[in-house]
Amino acid sequence: MRRWRQGTQRSGRAAPRTRAHREQARVRSAWRGRREPATCGGRIRAASCAGAGTDALRRHPRGDGRARTIEAVSSATPTRIHADRPGGTLQLDWADGHHTVYDFETLRLLCPCAFCRGEAGLPGWLDSAPTLTTEQTRLVDVQMVGNYAIAPTWGDGHHTGYYTFAVLRDRCPCPECSARRAAAGEQPRSGHLAHAAGGPSSGPHQKESR
């Protein structure tokens, strides 16, 4: 007489499920119901600033699209990023209610890429405090980099700078944040940051090689 092992099929019929099988199915079902990670107000949509004024980041709710309350998570968490090309500014609203406005020249002078800031102990292009051209301060596009930074594209083609939200909040040029940094005795971290803060400009800019 042929014996059939438990869990195999016989005559086209499925073998009865054991208690262990039923428990595994119950656990899988419960896990599927809670595996989607929680977000702050819904999805994050990335967009370019090809229009006159564009929100590069906006928190959108799932479902009918009606506005939902966004809980403050951190002072370095933006809830909205708006590129105002006619006005020449990048505006950021933060989860704690703070509002930051960068003009495009200051934003370009804060570029953190290796070409602009230098690497391996060598100075960067912006450390020479160059005089920027109109194209070098014309914002063409801005894209999200994950959930932590933005990457602007400038009129001269430069696009390798990833501006983290933490840096954008830390270097906020508003009077309140400027006073806080001054009270803390903070010094500009490099020559181009001093220039962005209103330091002297010297010499013509070098031609960028990308």
mmCIF file with all atom_site columns, N, CA and C in Angstrom, residues 54 120 132 136 173 181:
data_model
loop_
_atom_site.group_PDB
_atom_site.id
_atom_site.type_symbol
_atom_site.label_atom_id
_atom_site.label_alt_id
_atom_site.label_comp_id
_atom_site.label_asym_id
_atom_site.label_entity_id
_atom_site.label_seq_id
_atom_site.pdbx_PDB_ins_code
_atom_site.Cartn_x
_atom_site.Cartn_y
_atom_site.Cartn_z
_atom_site.occupancy
_atom_site.B_iso_or_equiv
_atom_site.pdbx_formal_charge
_atom_site.auth_seq_id
_atom_site.auth_comp_id
_atom_site.auth_asym_id
_atom_site.auth_atom_id
_atom_site.pdbx_PDB_model_num
ATOM 1  N N  . THR A 1 54  ? 7.182  77.109 -9.308  1.00 0.00 ? 54  THR A N  1
ATOM 2  C CA . THR A 1 54  ? 6.857  75.698 -9.183  1.00 0.00 ? 54  THR A CA 1
ATOM 3  C C  . THR A 1 54  ? 7.164  75.208 -7.790  1.00 0.00 ? 54  THR A C  1
ATOM 4  N N  . ALA A 1 120 ? 39.919 66.844 -1.038  1.00 0.00 ? 120 ALA A N  1
ATOM 5  C CA . ALA A 1 120 ? 41.277 66.361 -0.759  1.00 0.00 ? 120 ALA A CA 1
ATOM 6  C C  . ALA A 1 120 ? 42.205 67.495 -0.313  1.00 0.00 ? 120 ALA A C  1
ATOM 7  N N  . LEU A 1 132 ? 29.798 86.045 -10.041 1.00 0.00 ? 132 LEU A N  1
ATOM 8  C CA . LEU A 1 132 ? 28.969 85.127 -10.813 1.00 0.00 ? 132 LEU A CA 1
ATOM 9  C C  . LEU A 1 132 ? 28.297 85.845 -11.975 1.00 0.00 ? 132 LEU A C  1
ATOM 10 N N  . GLN A 1 136 ? 25.034 81.825 -14.389 1.00 0.00 ? 136 GLN A N  1
ATOM 11 C CA . GLN A 1 136 ? 25.418 81.022 -13.232 1.00 0.00 ? 136 GLN A CA 1
ATOM 12 C C  . GLN A 1 136 ? 24.464 81.188 -12.060 1.00 0.00 ? 136 GLN A C  1
ATOM 13 N N  . PRO A 1 173 ? 19.100 82.550 5.653   1.00 0.00 ? 173 PRO A N  1
ATOM 14 C CA . PRO A 1 173 ? 19.612 83.919 5.733   1.00 0.00 ? 173 PRO A CA 1
ATOM 15 C C  . PRO A 1 173 ? 18.682 84.920 6.412   1.00 0.00 ? 173 PRO A C  1
ATOM 16 N N  . ARG A 1 181 ? 23.197 82.638 14.611  1.00 0.00 ? 181 ARG A N  1
ATOM 17 C CA . ARG A 1 181 ? 24.556 82.213 14.274  1.00 0.00 ? 181 ARG A CA 1
ATOM 18 C C  . ARG A 1 181 ? 25.589 83.202 14.815  1.00 0.00 ? 181 ARG A C  1
#
